[in-house]
Amino acid sequence: CFVWCFLHYYDTQKIAWLAGASLAIGALILEKPIVLYSIPFFALWIVMWQWTCIPWRTLTAHAFLFMMLASMGAGIWSWRNHRVLDTWELGTGGVILLRRASQVDFTTPEIISMGLSFAVGDYLGAKLYDGFPRDENGFPDEPKTWDPAIEQRLKETKFYGKNGHHDWIITDLDGETLTRVSFDRKLKEEAIAKIREKPIKFFLVGFLNLFRLNAPVNLGSQETMHLFAGNDELSPAAKTFGVIAIRGAWYAFLALVFYGVMRKRKHWRTAGLLAFMMIYYNGMYAFFSHAEVRYVLTVMPFYFIFLTIGTMSLYETYSTRRT
């Protein structure tokens, strides 16, 4: 809805479409708080779009209106959280960020194993790397994707609660008694400390998370990293062929998407908007989250748009050469 209204504003310069886009992205922010940080980019997009079409005073008013309306819903909910929960945050992101930050403490074999798991799956990863973890039966085991001590801490502090009911008051492992919000804030501070300690490693490992974020998915919207890794009923050749076929088809899909983006690189005013949203989601979730593939499903329709563009471009190029 946001993209549809935003593109109509580009075509018509009508304030009603801009207001619609603002309210749509405001609603999206409440669902996906990570989108909040994209508002300045879209305001800049408005300026670049209409710089030669609208007087600068009107254009400034349009950009300001967009930012105000887009932030209004998030601001009201943030104020509500401050009054009720004593936090300005829209969601509890401390746990997520700490999981991601814990990767800076991984050893080299753990990072290699994690990267192979994300890129080619556990079964092929174990074949390519001798240091890949294995279970007691010798089958490839799932490598660490974040520090398991974090999950153990959440369980012992009863952060998850019982029977789906969360406890509001939590006692941390050091004996400190906190509310759930304060506990999450504490985890966020610990995560930031880890990032400041090893910022370069934090940044570089983020590129590996792009493979997980863009991995093949099953019907439950989960990654297929452990596919065939523990199955001893199939032959090694069948397992290898199955993994290569699935991964190969998926990477061919991503290659066509990238090709479609490159073919439309000159049309930044329209196709560039879709490409930006894909890049934004990938960047934010890969570098500041534990990058589960379900996070990128929101922009997956844009993948298919560029897939179509890439496929048609290849077909037209091939047909022209044959002619």
PDB file of C-alpha atoms in Angstrom:
ATOM      1  CA  CYS A   1       0.000   0.000   0.000  1.00  0.00           C
ATOM      2  CA  PHE A   2       2.831   2.379   0.870  1.00  0.00           C
ATOM      3  CA  VAL A   3       4.680   1.767  -2.388  1.00  0.00           C
ATOM      4  CA  TRP A   4       1.492   2.049  -4.432  1.00  0.00           C
ATOM      5  CA  CYS A   5       0.572   5.412  -2.866  1.00  0.00           C
ATOM      6  CA  PHE A   6       4.162   6.658  -3.013  1.00  0.00           C
ATOM      7  CA  LEU A   7       4.466   5.933  -6.732  1.00  0.00           C
ATOM      8  CA  HIS A   8       1.101   7.602  -7.407  1.00  0.00           C
ATOM      9  CA  TYR A   9       2.390  10.691  -5.611  1.00  0.00           C
ATOM     10  CA  TYR A  10       5.426  10.661  -7.900  1.00  0.00           C
ATOM     11  CA  ASP A  11       3.155  10.602 -10.966  1.00  0.00           C
ATOM     12  CA  THR A  12       0.606  13.172  -9.807  1.00  0.00           C
ATOM     13  CA  GLN A  13       2.297  15.311  -7.106  1.00  0.00           C
ATOM     14  CA  LYS A  14      -1.036  15.209  -5.276  1.00  0.00           C
ATOM     15  CA  ILE A  15      -0.883  15.675  -1.535  1.00  0.00           C
ATOM     16  CA  ALA A  16      -3.600  13.044  -0.959  1.00  0.00           C
ATOM     17  CA  TRP A  17      -1.370  10.270  -2.316  1.00  0.00           C
ATOM     18  CA  LEU A  18       1.536  11.514  -0.196  1.00  0.00           C
ATOM     19  CA  ALA A  19      -0.664  11.477   2.916  1.00  0.00           C
ATOM     20  CA  GLY A  20      -1.792   7.959   2.063  1.00  0.00           C
ATOM     21  CA  ALA A  21       1.807   6.799   1.707  1.00  0.00           C
ATOM     22  CA  SER A  22       2.712   8.455   5.012  1.00  0.00           C
ATOM     23  CA  LEU A  23      -0.099   6.765   6.929  1.00  0.00           C
ATOM     24  CA  ALA A  24       0.663   3.416   5.277  1.00  0.00           C
ATOM     25  CA  ILE A  25       4.314   3.437   6.276  1.00  0.00           C
ATOM     26  CA  GLY A  26       3.304   4.642   9.740  1.00  0.00           C
ATOM     27  CA  ALA A  27       1.167   1.530  10.122  1.00  0.00           C
ATOM     28  CA  LEU A  28       4.041  -0.594   8.823  1.00  0.00           C
ATOM     29  CA  ILE A  29       6.344   0.882  11.458  1.00  0.00           C
ATOM     30  CA  LEU A  30       4.032  -0.339  14.218  1.00  0.00           C
ATOM     31  CA  GLU A  31       4.264  -3.843  12.716  1.00  0.00           C
ATOM     32  CA  LYS A  32       7.980  -3.623  11.828  1.00  0.00           C
ATOM     33  CA  PRO A  33       9.654  -1.000  14.063  1.00  0.00           C
ATOM     34  CA  ILE A  34      12.893  -1.379  12.117  1.00  0.00           C
ATOM     35  CA  VAL A  35      11.233   0.548   9.247  1.00  0.00           C
ATOM     36  CA  LEU A  36      11.231   3.691  11.423  1.00  0.00           C
ATOM     37  CA  TYR A  37      14.804   4.514  10.411  1.00  0.00           C
ATOM     38  CA  SER A  38      13.866   4.592   6.723  1.00  0.00           C
ATOM     39  CA  ILE A  39      11.687   7.712   7.030  1.00  0.00           C
ATOM     40  CA  PRO A  40      14.538  10.236   6.408  1.00  0.00           C
ATOM     41  CA  PHE A  41      15.563   8.293   3.296  1.00  0.00           C
ATOM     42  CA  PHE A  42      12.047   8.460   1.847  1.00  0.00           C
ATOM     43  CA  ALA A  43      11.815  12.168   2.689  1.00  0.00           C
ATOM     44  CA  LEU A  44      15.052  12.667   0.744  1.00  0.00           C
ATOM     45  CA  TRP A  45      13.560  10.578  -2.072  1.00  0.00           C
ATOM     46  CA  ILE A  46      10.631  12.997  -2.270  1.00  0.00           C
ATOM     47  CA  VAL A  47      13.024  15.918  -2.655  1.00  0.00           C
ATOM     48  CA  MET A  48      15.037  14.171  -5.399  1.00  0.00           C
ATOM     49  CA  TRP A  49      11.845  13.083  -7.162  1.00  0.00           C
ATOM     50  CA  GLN A  50      10.146  16.462  -7.374  1.00  0.00           C
ATOM     51  CA  TRP A  51      13.089  18.877  -7.341  1.00  0.00           C
ATOM     52  CA  THR A  52      12.357  20.137 -10.860  1.00  0.00           C
ATOM     53  CA  CYS A  53       8.567  19.799 -10.694  1.00  0.00           C
ATOM     54  CA  ILE A  54       7.506  21.556  -7.508  1.00  0.00           C
ATOM     55  CA  PRO A  55       8.579  24.930  -6.029  1.00  0.00           C
ATOM     56  CA  TRP A  56      11.108  24.393  -3.277  1.00  0.00           C
ATOM     57  CA  ARG A  57       8.853  25.803  -0.543  1.00  0.00           C
ATOM     58  CA  THR A  58       6.029  23.445  -1.506  1.00  0.00           C
ATOM     59  CA  LEU A  59       8.499  20.581  -1.788  1.00  0.00           C
ATOM     60  CA  THR A  60       9.854  21.297   1.695  1.00  0.00           C
ATOM     61  CA  ALA A  61       6.292  21.293   3.023  1.00  0.00           C
ATOM     62  CA  HIS A  62       5.608  17.947   1.314  1.00  0.00           C
ATOM     63  CA  ALA A  63       8.731  16.347   2.821  1.00  0.00           C
ATOM     64  CA  PHE A  64       7.869  17.721   6.260  1.00  0.00           C
ATOM     65  CA  LEU A  65       4.272  16.499   6.004  1.00  0.00           C
ATOM     66  CA  PHE A  66       5.452  13.026   5.024  1.00  0.00           C
ATOM     67  CA  MET A  67       7.820  12.783   7.993  1.00  0.00           C
ATOM     68  CA  MET A  68       5.225  14.151  10.394  1.00  0.00           C
ATOM     69  CA  LEU A  69       2.400  11.815   9.340  1.00  0.00           C
ATOM     70  CA  ALA A  70       4.702   8.795   9.029  1.00  0.00           C
ATOM     71  CA  SER A  71       6.091   9.372  12.517  1.00  0.00           C
ATOM     72  CA  MET A  72       2.778  10.255  14.133  1.00  0.00           C
ATOM     73  CA  GLY A  73       1.559   6.695  14.752  1.00  0.00           C
ATOM     74  CA  ALA A  74       4.946   5.552  15.984  1.00  0.00           C
ATOM     75  CA  GLY A  75       5.270   8.651  18.153  1.00  0.00           C
ATOM     76  CA  ILE A  76       1.884   8.149  19.802  1.00  0.00           C
ATOM     77  CA  TRP A  77       2.619   4.488  20.517  1.00  0.00           C
ATOM     78  CA  SER A  78       6.101   5.369  21.782  1.00  0.00           C
ATOM     79  CA  TRP A  79       4.593   7.962  24.138  1.00  0.00           C
ATOM     80  CA  ARG A  80       2.067   5.353  25.322  1.00  0.00           C
ATOM     81  CA  ASN A  81       4.903   2.898  26.029  1.00  0.00           C
ATOM     82  CA  HIS A  82       6.738   5.575  27.979  1.00  0.00           C
ATOM     83  CA  ARG A  83       3.703   6.293  30.149  1.00  0.00           C
ATOM     84  CA  VAL A  84       2.739   2.649  30.690  1.00  0.00           C
ATOM     85  CA  LEU A  85       6.008   0.712  30.424  1.00  0.00           C
ATOM     86  CA  ASP A  86       8.675   3.350  31.110  1.00  0.00           C
ATOM     87  CA  THR A  87      10.323   2.962  27.695  1.00  0.00           C
ATOM     88  CA  TRP A  88      10.253   4.923  24.465  1.00  0.00           C
ATOM     89  CA  GLU A  89      10.976   1.777  22.434  1.00  0.00           C
ATOM     90  CA  LEU A  90       8.302   0.429  20.082  1.00  0.00           C
ATOM     91  CA  GLY A  91       9.360  -3.172  20.710  1.00  0.00           C
ATOM     92  CA  THR A  92      11.713  -5.289  22.751  1.00  0.00           C
ATOM     93  CA  GLY A  93      14.810  -5.487  20.581  1.00  0.00           C
ATOM     94  CA  GLY A  94      17.470  -6.081  23.228  1.00  0.00           C
ATOM     95  CA  VAL A  95      17.257  -9.865  22.953  1.00  0.00           C
ATOM     96  CA  ILE A  96      17.489  -9.736  19.158  1.00  0.00           C
ATOM     97  CA  LEU A  97      20.473  -7.393  19.123  1.00  0.00           C
ATOM     98  CA  LEU A  98      22.322  -9.393  21.788  1.00  0.00           C
ATOM     99  CA  ARG A  99      21.913 -12.581  19.739  1.00  0.00           C
ATOM    100  CA  ARG A 100      23.458 -10.827  16.770  1.00  0.00           C
ATOM    101  CA  ALA A 101      26.203  -9.180  18.831  1.00  0.00           C
ATOM    102  CA  SER A 102      27.185 -12.506  20.420  1.00  0.00           C
ATOM    103  CA  GLN A 103      28.597 -13.568  17.037  1.00  0.00           C
ATOM    104  CA  VAL A 104      31.608 -11.312  17.641  1.00  0.00           C
ATOM    105  CA  ASP A 105      32.774 -13.818  20.278  1.00  0.00           C
ATOM    106  CA  PHE A 106      32.704 -16.776  17.852  1.00  0.00           C
ATOM    107  CA  THR A 107      35.953 -18.552  17.052  1.00  0.00           C
ATOM    108  CA  THR A 108      37.169 -18.818  13.464  1.00  0.00           C
ATOM    109  CA  PRO A 109      35.913 -22.448  13.051  1.00  0.00           C
ATOM    110  CA  GLU A 110      32.521 -21.407  14.435  1.00  0.00           C
ATOM    111  CA  ILE A 111      32.267 -18.499  11.990  1.00  0.00           C
ATOM    112  CA  ILE A 112      33.315 -20.688   9.038  1.00  0.00           C
ATOM    113  CA  SER A 113      30.787 -23.366  10.026  1.00  0.00           C
ATOM    114  CA  MET A 114      28.016 -20.799  10.433  1.00  0.00           C
ATOM    115  CA  GLY A 115      28.806 -19.203   7.070  1.00  0.00           C
ATOM    116  CA  LEU A 116      28.812 -22.555   5.267  1.00  0.00           C
ATOM    117  CA  SER A 117      25.547 -23.518   6.960  1.00  0.00           C
ATOM    118  CA  PHE A 118      23.935 -20.304   5.734  1.00  0.00           C
ATOM    119  CA  ALA A 119      25.400 -20.500   2.218  1.00  0.00           C
ATOM    120  CA  VAL A 120      25.223 -24.201   1.258  1.00  0.00           C
ATOM    121  CA  GLY A 121      23.496 -25.966   4.158  1.00  0.00           C
ATOM    122  CA  ASP A 122      24.791 -28.203   6.915  1.00  0.00           C
ATOM    123  CA  TYR A 123      25.182 -31.318   4.779  1.00  0.00           C
ATOM    124  CA  LEU A 124      27.469 -29.767   2.156  1.00  0.00           C
ATOM    125  CA  GLY A 125      29.108 -27.579   4.773  1.00  0.00           C
ATOM    126  CA  ALA A 126      30.307 -30.659   6.652  1.00  0.00           C
ATOM    127  CA  LYS A 127      31.705 -32.091   3.423  1.00  0.00           C
ATOM    128  CA  LEU A 128      33.580 -28.894   2.615  1.00  0.00           C
ATOM    129  CA  TYR A 129      34.968 -28.179   6.090  1.00  0.00           C
ATOM    130  CA  ASP A 130      36.432 -30.698   8.525  1.00  0.00           C
ATOM    131  CA  GLY A 131      35.821 -28.408  11.476  1.00  0.00           C
ATOM    132  CA  PHE A 132      32.056 -28.468  10.952  1.00  0.00           C
ATOM    133  CA  PRO A 133      30.250 -29.652  14.129  1.00  0.00           C
ATOM    134  CA  ARG A 134      28.848 -33.182  14.198  1.00  0.00           C
ATOM    135  CA  ASP A 135      26.499 -35.045  16.535  1.00  0.00           C
ATOM    136  CA  GLU A 136      27.218 -38.274  18.418  1.00  0.00           C
ATOM    137  CA  ASN A 137      26.218 -40.319  15.343  1.00  0.00           C
ATOM    138  CA  GLY A 138      28.627 -38.508  13.059  1.00  0.00           C
ATOM    139  CA  PHE A 139      25.939 -36.573  11.197  1.00  0.00           C
ATOM    140  CA  PRO A 140      26.405 -32.830  10.599  1.00  0.00           C
ATOM    141  CA  ASP A 141      25.075 -30.892  13.552  1.00  0.00           C
ATOM    142  CA  GLU A 142      23.615 -27.398  13.435  1.00  0.00           C
ATOM    143  CA  PRO A 143      26.385 -24.852  14.105  1.00  0.00           C
ATOM    144  CA  LYS A 144      25.950 -21.975  16.487  1.00  0.00           C
ATOM    145  CA  THR A 145      24.167 -18.960  15.080  1.00  0.00           C
ATOM    146  CA  TRP A 146      24.258 -17.086  18.387  1.00  0.00           C
ATOM    147  CA  ASP A 147      25.571 -17.811  21.866  1.00  0.00           C
ATOM    148  CA  PRO A 148      23.432 -20.600  23.402  1.00  0.00           C
ATOM    149  CA  ALA A 149      24.104 -19.089  26.822  1.00  0.00           C
ATOM    150  CA  ILE A 150      21.648 -16.337  25.876  1.00  0.00           C
ATOM    151  CA  GLU A 151      18.781 -18.808  25.487  1.00  0.00           C
ATOM    152  CA  GLN A 152      19.759 -20.544  28.718  1.00  0.00           C
ATOM    153  CA  ARG A 153      19.721 -17.199  30.492  1.00  0.00           C
ATOM    154  CA  LEU A 154      16.265 -16.389  29.118  1.00  0.00           C
ATOM    155  CA  LYS A 155      14.952 -19.743  30.306  1.00  0.00           C
ATOM    156  CA  GLU A 156      16.437 -19.498  33.788  1.00  0.00           C
ATOM    157  CA  THR A 157      15.164 -15.961  34.276  1.00  0.00           C
ATOM    158  CA  LYS A 158      11.740 -17.110  33.005  1.00  0.00           C
ATOM    159  CA  PHE A 159      11.779 -14.412  30.330  1.00  0.00           C
ATOM    160  CA  TYR A 160       9.589 -16.629  28.175  1.00  0.00           C
ATOM    161  CA  GLY A 161       7.184 -17.264  31.066  1.00  0.00           C
ATOM    162  CA  LYS A 162       5.027 -20.359  31.473  1.00  0.00           C
ATOM    163  CA  ASN A 163       2.149 -21.612  29.330  1.00  0.00           C
ATOM    164  CA  GLY A 164       2.352 -18.552  27.120  1.00  0.00           C
ATOM    165  CA  HIS A 165       2.016 -16.128  30.055  1.00  0.00           C
ATOM    166  CA  HIS A 166       5.040 -13.880  30.553  1.00  0.00           C
ATOM    167  CA  ASP A 167       6.231 -12.844  33.991  1.00  0.00           C
ATOM    168  CA  TRP A 168       6.438  -9.078  34.371  1.00  0.00           C
ATOM    169  CA  ILE A 169       9.072  -9.201  37.111  1.00  0.00           C
ATOM    170  CA  ILE A 170      12.275 -11.079  36.229  1.00  0.00           C
ATOM    171  CA  THR A 171      15.254 -12.025  38.358  1.00  0.00           C
ATOM    172  CA  ASP A 172      18.469 -12.020  36.336  1.00  0.00           C
ATOM    173  CA  LEU A 173      21.263 -14.524  36.907  1.00  0.00           C
ATOM    174  CA  ASP A 174      23.221 -11.942  38.923  1.00  0.00           C
ATOM    175  CA  GLY A 175      20.283 -11.634  41.332  1.00  0.00           C
ATOM    176  CA  GLU A 176      19.040  -8.276  40.028  1.00  0.00           C
ATOM    177  CA  THR A 177      15.243  -7.961  39.946  1.00  0.00           C
ATOM    178  CA  LEU A 178      13.920  -6.156  36.868  1.00  0.00           C
ATOM    179  CA  THR A 179      10.774  -5.610  34.871  1.00  0.00           C
ATOM    180  CA  ARG A 180      10.666  -7.236  31.453  1.00  0.00           C
ATOM    181  CA  VAL A 181      11.265  -3.860  29.829  1.00  0.00           C
ATOM    182  CA  SER A 182      14.226  -3.057  32.068  1.00  0.00           C
ATOM    183  CA  PHE A 183      15.655  -6.529  31.472  1.00  0.00           C
ATOM    184  CA  ASP A 184      15.431  -6.051  27.711  1.00  0.00           C
ATOM    185  CA  ARG A 185      17.092  -2.642  28.066  1.00  0.00           C
ATOM    186  CA  LYS A 186      19.898  -4.315  30.017  1.00  0.00           C
ATOM    187  CA  LEU A 187      20.390  -6.865  27.239  1.00  0.00           C
ATOM    188  CA  LYS A 188      20.530  -4.061  24.696  1.00  0.00           C
ATOM    189  CA  GLU A 189      23.257  -2.292  26.675  1.00  0.00           C
ATOM    190  CA  GLU A 190      25.247  -5.535  26.825  1.00  0.00           C
ATOM    191  CA  ALA A 191      24.866  -5.943  23.059  1.00  0.00           C
ATOM    192  CA  ILE A 192      26.070  -2.395  22.362  1.00  0.00           C
ATOM    193  CA  ALA A 193      29.099  -2.992  24.595  1.00  0.00           C
ATOM    194  CA  LYS A 194      30.003  -6.090  22.577  1.00  0.00           C
ATOM    195  CA  ILE A 195      29.632  -4.201  19.298  1.00  0.00           C
ATOM    196  CA  ARG A 196      31.860  -1.365  20.508  1.00  0.00           C
ATOM    197  CA  GLU A 197      34.461  -3.892  21.609  1.00  0.00           C
ATOM    198  CA  LYS A 198      34.749  -5.533  18.151  1.00  0.00           C
ATOM    199  CA  PRO A 199      33.000  -3.275  15.593  1.00  0.00           C
ATOM    200  CA  ILE A 200      34.915  -4.517  12.531  1.00  0.00           C
ATOM    201  CA  LYS A 201      34.179  -8.170  13.260  1.00  0.00           C
ATOM    202  CA  PHE A 202      30.543  -7.295  13.935  1.00  0.00           C
ATOM    203  CA  PHE A 203      30.312  -5.598  10.544  1.00  0.00           C
ATOM    204  CA  LEU A 204      32.074  -8.350   8.578  1.00  0.00           C
ATOM    205  CA  VAL A 205      30.036 -11.189  10.088  1.00  0.00           C
ATOM    206  CA  GLY A 206      26.910  -9.322   9.006  1.00  0.00           C
ATOM    207  CA  PHE A 207      27.663 -10.225   5.390  1.00  0.00           C
ATOM    208  CA  LEU A 208      27.387 -13.932   6.269  1.00  0.00           C
ATOM    209  CA  ASN A 209      23.922 -13.282   7.682  1.00  0.00           C
ATOM    210  CA  LEU A 210      22.811 -12.136   4.219  1.00  0.00           C
ATOM    211  CA  PHE A 211      23.033 -15.784   3.118  1.00  0.00           C
ATOM    212  CA  ARG A 212      20.679 -16.873   5.891  1.00  0.00           C
ATOM    213  CA  LEU A 213      18.294 -14.014   5.220  1.00  0.00           C
ATOM    214  CA  ASN A 214      18.129 -15.045   1.562  1.00  0.00           C
ATOM    215  CA  ALA A 215      18.088 -18.815   2.033  1.00  0.00           C
ATOM    216  CA  PRO A 216      15.553 -21.281   0.571  1.00  0.00           C
ATOM    217  CA  VAL A 217      12.529 -21.661   2.833  1.00  0.00           C
ATOM    218  CA  ASN A 218      10.195 -24.522   3.675  1.00  0.00           C
ATOM    219  CA  LEU A 219       6.414 -24.383   4.042  1.00  0.00           C
ATOM    220  CA  GLY A 220       6.809 -23.121   7.606  1.00  0.00           C
ATOM    221  CA  SER A 221       8.804 -20.070   6.450  1.00  0.00           C
ATOM    222  CA  GLN A 222      11.955 -21.498   8.009  1.00  0.00           C
ATOM    223  CA  GLU A 223      15.386 -21.984   6.467  1.00  0.00           C
ATOM    224  CA  THR A 224      16.309 -25.355   4.970  1.00  0.00           C
ATOM    225  CA  MET A 225      19.879 -25.265   6.292  1.00  0.00           C
ATOM    226  CA  HIS A 226      19.665 -28.668   8.022  1.00  0.00           C
ATOM    227  CA  LEU A 227      18.032 -30.421   5.051  1.00  0.00           C
ATOM    228  CA  PHE A 228      19.269 -34.061   4.666  1.00  0.00           C
ATOM    229  CA  ALA A 229      21.912 -33.507   7.354  1.00  0.00           C
ATOM    230  CA  GLY A 230      20.459 -36.139   9.696  1.00  0.00           C
ATOM    231  CA  ASN A 231      18.741 -38.366   7.142  1.00  0.00           C
ATOM    232  CA  ASP A 232      20.517 -41.726   6.809  1.00  0.00           C
ATOM    233  CA  GLU A 233      17.891 -43.285   4.527  1.00  0.00           C
ATOM    234  CA  LEU A 234      19.096 -41.580   1.362  1.00  0.00           C
ATOM    235  CA  SER A 235      22.410 -42.255  -0.325  1.00  0.00           C
ATOM    236  CA  PRO A 236      25.148 -39.614  -0.087  1.00  0.00           C
ATOM    237  CA  ALA A 237      24.833 -39.014  -3.829  1.00  0.00           C
ATOM    238  CA  ALA A 238      21.081 -38.395  -3.542  1.00  0.00           C
ATOM    239  CA  LYS A 239      21.581 -36.017  -0.622  1.00  0.00           C
ATOM    240  CA  THR A 240      24.305 -34.093  -2.433  1.00  0.00           C
ATOM    241  CA  PHE A 241      22.264 -33.848  -5.608  1.00  0.00           C
ATOM    242  CA  GLY A 242      19.171 -32.728  -3.690  1.00  0.00           C
ATOM    243  CA  VAL A 243      20.972 -29.972  -1.811  1.00  0.00           C
ATOM    244  CA  ILE A 244      22.839 -28.748  -4.898  1.00  0.00           C
ATOM    245  CA  ALA A 245      19.638 -28.764  -6.974  1.00  0.00           C
ATOM    246  CA  ILE A 246      17.681 -26.760  -4.399  1.00  0.00           C
ATOM    247  CA  ARG A 247      20.484 -24.326  -3.645  1.00  0.00           C
ATOM    248  CA  GLY A 248      21.384 -23.995  -7.311  1.00  0.00           C
ATOM    249  CA  ALA A 249      17.819 -23.170  -8.303  1.00  0.00           C
ATOM    250  CA  TRP A 250      17.559 -20.670  -5.458  1.00  0.00           C
ATOM    251  CA  TYR A 251      20.803 -18.894  -6.321  1.00  0.00           C
ATOM    252  CA  ALA A 252      19.736 -18.789  -9.964  1.00  0.00           C
ATOM    253  CA  PHE A 253      16.551 -17.085  -8.748  1.00  0.00           C
ATOM    254  CA  LEU A 254      18.595 -14.528  -6.771  1.00  0.00           C
ATOM    255  CA  ALA A 255      20.923 -13.990  -9.740  1.00  0.00           C
ATOM    256  CA  LEU A 256      17.953 -13.163 -11.979  1.00  0.00           C
ATOM    257  CA  VAL A 257      16.620 -10.802  -9.318  1.00  0.00           C
ATOM    258  CA  PHE A 258      19.982  -9.015  -9.181  1.00  0.00           C
ATOM    259  CA  TYR A 259      20.129  -8.916 -12.978  1.00  0.00           C
ATOM    260  CA  GLY A 260      16.656  -7.385 -13.037  1.00  0.00           C
ATOM    261  CA  VAL A 261      17.755  -4.715 -10.566  1.00  0.00           C
ATOM    262  CA  MET A 262      20.796  -3.882 -12.686  1.00  0.00           C
ATOM    263  CA  ARG A 263      18.685  -3.665 -15.839  1.00  0.00           C
ATOM    264  CA  LYS A 264      16.499  -1.046 -14.125  1.00  0.00           C
ATOM    265  CA  ARG A 265      19.316   0.857 -12.450  1.00  0.00           C
ATOM    266  CA  LYS A 266      18.670   3.937 -14.607  1.00  0.00           C
ATOM    267  CA  HIS A 267      15.012   4.020 -13.547  1.00  0.00           C
ATOM    268  CA  TRP A 268      15.824   4.916  -9.954  1.00  0.00           C
ATOM    269  CA  ARG A 269      12.707   7.040  -9.507  1.00  0.00           C
ATOM    270  CA  THR A 270      10.417   4.011  -9.796  1.00  0.00           C
ATOM    271  CA  ALA A 271      12.230   0.681  -9.810  1.00  0.00           C
ATOM    272  CA  GLY A 272      14.885   2.196  -7.562  1.00  0.00           C
ATOM    273  CA  LEU A 273      12.278   2.611  -4.822  1.00  0.00           C
ATOM    274  CA  LEU A 274      11.585  -1.140  -4.817  1.00  0.00           C
ATOM    275  CA  ALA A 275      15.290  -1.928  -4.915  1.00  0.00           C
ATOM    276  CA  PHE A 276      15.921   0.431  -1.998  1.00  0.00           C
ATOM    277  CA  MET A 277      13.335  -1.319   0.160  1.00  0.00           C
ATOM    278  CA  MET A 278      14.943  -4.685  -0.627  1.00  0.00           C
ATOM    279  CA  ILE A 279      18.394  -3.351   0.255  1.00  0.00           C
ATOM    280  CA  TYR A 280      17.108  -1.648   3.405  1.00  0.00           C
ATOM    281  CA  TYR A 281      15.421  -4.785   4.740  1.00  0.00           C
ATOM    282  CA  ASN A 282      18.459  -6.909   3.958  1.00  0.00           C
ATOM    283  CA  GLY A 283      20.863  -4.479   5.563  1.00  0.00           C
ATOM    284  CA  MET A 284      18.910  -3.852   8.751  1.00  0.00           C
ATOM    285  CA  TYR A 285      18.024  -7.483   9.424  1.00  0.00           C
ATOM    286  CA  ALA A 286      21.412  -8.905   8.426  1.00  0.00           C
ATOM    287  CA  PHE A 287      23.504  -6.492  10.465  1.00  0.00           C
ATOM    288  CA  PHE A 288      21.256  -5.746  13.441  1.00  0.00           C
ATOM    289  CA  SER A 289      19.226  -8.936  13.826  1.00  0.00           C
ATOM    290  CA  HIS A 290      19.787 -12.693  13.752  1.00  0.00           C
ATOM    291  CA  ALA A 291      18.534 -12.642  10.143  1.00  0.00           C
ATOM    292  CA  GLU A 292      15.888 -15.349  10.032  1.00  0.00           C
ATOM    293  CA  VAL A 293      14.623 -15.693   6.483  1.00  0.00           C
ATOM    294  CA  ARG A 294      11.020 -14.881   7.453  1.00  0.00           C
ATOM    295  CA  TYR A 295      12.056 -11.280   8.074  1.00  0.00           C
ATOM    296  CA  VAL A 296      12.657 -10.634   4.375  1.00  0.00           C
ATOM    297  CA  LEU A 297       9.334 -12.130   3.237  1.00  0.00           C
ATOM    298  CA  THR A 298       7.764  -8.656   3.499  1.00  0.00           C
ATOM    299  CA  VAL A 299       9.725  -7.480   0.453  1.00  0.00           C
ATOM    300  CA  MET A 300       9.709 -10.838  -1.364  1.00  0.00           C
ATOM    301  CA  PRO A 301       7.046  -9.563  -3.840  1.00  0.00           C
ATOM    302  CA  PHE A 302       9.651  -7.059  -5.052  1.00  0.00           C
ATOM    303  CA  TYR A 303      12.047  -9.962  -5.615  1.00  0.00           C
ATOM    304  CA  PHE A 304       9.511 -11.507  -7.968  1.00  0.00           C
ATOM    305  CA  ILE A 305       9.005  -8.230  -9.818  1.00  0.00           C
ATOM    306  CA  PHE A 306      12.731  -8.003 -10.547  1.00  0.00           C
ATOM    307  CA  LEU A 307      12.803 -11.728 -11.316  1.00  0.00           C
ATOM    308  CA  THR A 308      10.259 -11.081 -14.062  1.00  0.00           C
ATOM    309  CA  ILE A 309      12.259  -8.126 -15.358  1.00  0.00           C
ATOM    310  CA  GLY A 310      15.490 -10.131 -15.341  1.00  0.00           C
ATOM    311  CA  THR A 311      13.920 -13.143 -17.066  1.00  0.00           C
ATOM    312  CA  MET A 312      12.281 -11.023 -19.763  1.00  0.00           C
ATOM    313  CA  SER A 313      15.524  -9.119 -20.347  1.00  0.00           C
ATOM    314  CA  LEU A 314      17.467 -12.342 -20.776  1.00  0.00           C
ATOM    315  CA  TYR A 315      14.839 -13.717 -23.146  1.00  0.00           C
ATOM    316  CA  GLU A 316      14.822 -10.548 -25.237  1.00  0.00           C
ATOM    317  CA  THR A 317      18.611 -10.482 -25.374  1.00  0.00           C
ATOM    318  CA  TYR A 318      18.798 -14.167 -26.380  1.00  0.00           C
ATOM    319  CA  SER A 319      16.054 -13.760 -29.006  1.00  0.00           C
ATOM    320  CA  THR A 320      17.758 -10.699 -30.499  1.00  0.00           C
ATOM    321  CA  ARG A 321      21.089 -12.479 -30.774  1.00  0.00           C
ATOM    322  CA  ARG A 322      19.463 -15.462 -32.476  1.00  0.00           C
ATOM    323  CA  THR A 323      17.726 -13.160 -34.930  1.00  0.00           C
TER     324      THR A 323
END
